[in-house]
Amino acid sequence: MYTDLMVSGFGGQGVLIAGRLLSYAAMRENRYVTFFPAYGPIMRGGEAHCTVVISTRLIGSPVVRNPLTAIVMNLPSLLSLEPRVKPGGLLIANADLADRSHSRREDIKKIFVPANTIAEGIGSGRVASMVALGAYIEATGAVTLQSAMSCLDKIITEKHREFLHLDEEALKRGAEFVREKVGSMK
């Protein structure tokens, strides 16, 4: 088993936290993992992205030029990352900040999730990346939702503990969105 994912958005959208959570969940499931974060000089509001590679075998490099899957949290990320997704791959986009009309690819699967709307309905727009990650987990089966939820307390800092229950709910709602609106792609 091998899969890779790039997550991209503005700094402050939880892009790196989503990547770290996926990495921890994969390690919990005894997989090899690489996590490669990158962000611009201005973290909040600047560009942030990360790459996660998950495998049952040793991983040669954390660098991925053309990912199998991408999660994009805003329009600039959609425009820069969609062309790089491998043909037949999967794009999960935050429909609230990356409009479907800007998507040009016909050779990939696409899921447009209203991540901000769902997150705000839960109680905080700050968990939109967890909604998108929940959608990714449901669509791909890369890890189990239970593994991801069990690792939340390991990656959420003390400063943000108050959002822990919202993060759990956001993961569930993202997965639920895919089950109800799209169906599993596993």
Coordinates of C-alpha atoms in Angstrom, one line a residue:
M1 CA 0.0 0.0 0.0
Y2 CA 1.3 3.4 -0.9
T3 CA -0.5 6.8 -1.0
D4 CA 0.5 10.4 -0.9
L5 CA -1.3 13.6 -0.2
M6 CA -0.5 17.3 -0.5
V7 CA -2.5 19.8 1.6
S8 CA -2.4 23.4 0.8
G9 CA -4.0 26.7 1.9
F10 CA -3.3 29.9 3.8
G11 CA -1.3 29.9 7.0
G12 CA -3.8 29.7 9.9
Q13 CA -6.2 27.4 8.1
G14 CA -4.9 24.3 9.9
V15 CA -3.1 22.8 6.9
L16 CA -0.1 21.6 8.8
I17 CA -2.2 20.3 11.7
A18 CA -4.3 18.2 9.2
G19 CA -1.0 16.8 7.8
R20 CA 0.4 16.0 11.2
L21 CA -2.8 14.3 12.3
L22 CA -2.9 12.1 9.2
S23 CA 0.8 11.2 9.9
Y24 CA 0.1 10.3 13.5
A25 CA -2.9 8.2 12.5
A26 CA -0.9 6.3 9.9
M27 CA 1.8 5.6 12.5
R28 CA -0.8 4.4 14.9
E29 CA -1.8 1.9 12.2
N30 CA 1.9 0.8 11.9
R31 CA 2.6 2.3 8.6
Y32 CA 5.7 4.1 7.4
V33 CA 5.1 7.9 7.1
T34 CA 6.8 11.0 6.0
F35 CA 5.5 14.5 6.8
F36 CA 7.1 17.4 5.0
P37 CA 5.7 20.8 6.0
A38 CA 6.4 24.1 4.2
Y39 CA 5.2 27.6 4.7
G40 CA 6.0 31.1 3.5
P41 CA 7.7 33.8 5.6
I42 CA 4.4 35.0 7.0
M43 CA 2.7 32.0 8.5
R44 CA -0.8 33.4 9.2
G45 CA -2.2 34.4 5.9
G46 CA 0.8 33.3 3.8
E47 CA 1.0 30.1 1.8
A48 CA 1.2 26.9 3.8
H49 CA 1.3 23.3 2.5
C50 CA 2.5 19.9 3.5
T51 CA 3.1 16.6 1.9
V52 CA 2.3 13.3 3.6
V53 CA 3.4 9.9 2.3
I54 CA 2.0 6.7 3.8
S55 CA 3.2 3.2 2.9
T56 CA 3.5 -0.3 4.1
R57 CA 7.1 -0.3 2.9
L58 CA 10.0 2.0 3.5
I59 CA 9.7 5.4 1.9
G60 CA 12.5 6.6 -0.3
S61 CA 11.8 10.4 -0.2
P62 CA 9.3 12.8 1.4
V63 CA 9.3 14.8 -1.8
V64 CA 6.2 14.4 -4.1
R65 CA 6.0 16.4 -7.3
N66 CA 2.7 15.0 -8.5
P67 CA 0.5 13.8 -5.7
L68 CA -2.2 11.1 -5.9
T69 CA -4.4 13.3 -3.8
A70 CA -4.6 16.9 -2.9
I71 CA -6.6 18.9 -0.4
V72 CA -6.9 22.5 -1.3
M73 CA -8.3 25.0 1.2
N74 CA -8.5 28.1 -1.0
L75 CA -8.5 29.3 -4.6
P76 CA -4.7 30.0 -5.0
S77 CA -4.1 26.4 -3.8
L78 CA -6.6 25.0 -6.3
L79 CA -5.0 26.9 -9.1
S80 CA -1.5 25.8 -8.3
L81 CA -2.1 22.2 -7.1
E82 CA -4.9 20.9 -9.3
P83 CA -2.6 20.7 -12.4
R84 CA -0.1 18.6 -10.4
V85 CA -2.5 15.8 -9.3
K86 CA -1.8 12.6 -11.1
P87 CA -4.3 11.5 -13.7
G88 CA -7.0 9.4 -12.0
G89 CA -6.1 11.0 -8.7
L90 CA -8.4 12.8 -6.3
L91 CA -8.8 16.5 -5.5
I92 CA -10.7 17.6 -2.3
A93 CA -11.4 21.3 -2.3
N94 CA -12.9 23.7 0.2
A95 CA -15.9 24.8 -1.8
D96 CA -16.4 27.9 0.3
L97 CA -13.0 29.3 -0.8
A98 CA -12.2 27.4 -4.1
D99 CA -15.1 27.6 -6.5
R100 CA -15.7 24.6 -8.8
S101 CA -15.8 26.9 -11.8
H102 CA -12.0 27.4 -11.6
S103 CA -11.4 23.6 -11.8
R104 CA -10.1 22.6 -15.2
R105 CA -9.2 18.9 -14.9
E106 CA -11.5 16.2 -16.2
D107 CA -9.1 13.3 -15.6
I108 CA -9.3 13.3 -11.8
K109 CA -12.0 12.7 -9.3
K110 CA -13.1 15.9 -7.4
I111 CA -15.0 16.5 -4.2
F112 CA -16.0 20.0 -3.3
V113 CA -16.7 20.2 0.4
P114 CA -18.2 23.3 2.0
A115 CA -15.6 23.0 4.8
N116 CA -16.0 26.5 6.2
T117 CA -19.8 26.3 6.3
I118 CA -19.7 22.9 8.0
A119 CA -17.1 24.1 10.4
E120 CA -19.0 27.2 11.3
G121 CA -22.1 25.1 11.8
I122 CA -20.2 23.0 14.3
G123 CA -19.2 26.1 16.2
S124 CA -15.9 27.4 14.8
G125 CA -14.6 28.1 11.3
R126 CA -11.1 27.2 12.7
V127 CA -11.8 23.4 12.2
A128 CA -12.4 23.6 8.4
S129 CA -9.2 21.7 7.7
M130 CA -10.5 18.9 9.9
V131 CA -13.7 18.7 7.8
A132 CA -11.6 18.4 4.7
L133 CA -9.4 15.7 6.3
G134 CA -12.5 13.8 7.4
A135 CA -13.7 13.9 3.8
Y136 CA -10.3 12.6 2.6
I137 CA -10.3 9.8 5.1
E138 CA -13.7 8.6 4.1
A139 CA -13.0 8.9 0.4
T140 CA -9.7 7.1 0.4
G141 CA -9.5 4.9 3.5
A142 CA -5.9 5.9 3.9
V143 CA -6.4 5.6 7.7
T144 CA -9.5 5.0 9.8
L145 CA -11.5 7.8 11.2
Q146 CA -11.1 6.2 14.6
S147 CA -7.3 6.3 14.3
A148 CA -7.4 10.0 13.4
M149 CA -9.7 10.9 16.3
S150 CA -7.6 8.9 18.8
C151 CA -4.5 10.9 17.8
L152 CA -6.0 14.4 18.1
D153 CA -4.9 14.8 21.7
K154 CA -1.3 14.2 20.6
I155 CA -1.2 17.0 18.1
I156 CA -3.5 19.7 19.6
T157 CA -1.5 22.1 21.8
E158 CA -2.6 23.0 25.3
K159 CA -3.5 26.4 24.0
H160 CA -6.1 24.9 21.6
R161 CA -7.5 22.1 23.8
E162 CA -10.9 23.9 23.9
F163 CA -11.3 23.0 20.2
L164 CA -10.6 19.2 20.6
H165 CA -14.3 18.3 20.7
L166 CA -14.9 20.5 17.6
D167 CA -12.0 18.8 15.8
E168 CA -13.6 15.4 16.4
E169 CA -17.0 16.6 15.2
A170 CA -15.4 18.2 12.2
L171 CA -13.7 14.9 11.2
K172 CA -17.0 13.1 11.5
R173 CA -18.9 15.7 9.5
G174 CA -16.4 15.7 6.7
A175 CA -16.6 11.9 6.5
E176 CA -20.4 12.1 6.7
F177 CA -20.5 14.6 3.8
V178 CA -18.6 12.2 1.5
R179 CA -20.8 9.3 2.6
E180 CA -24.0 11.2 1.9
K181 CA -23.2 13.3 -1.1
V182 CA -20.5 11.4 -2.9
G183 CA -20.2 7.8 -1.7
S184 CA -16.9 6.1 -0.8
M185 CA -14.2 5.9 -3.4
K186 CA -12.2 3.3 -1.5

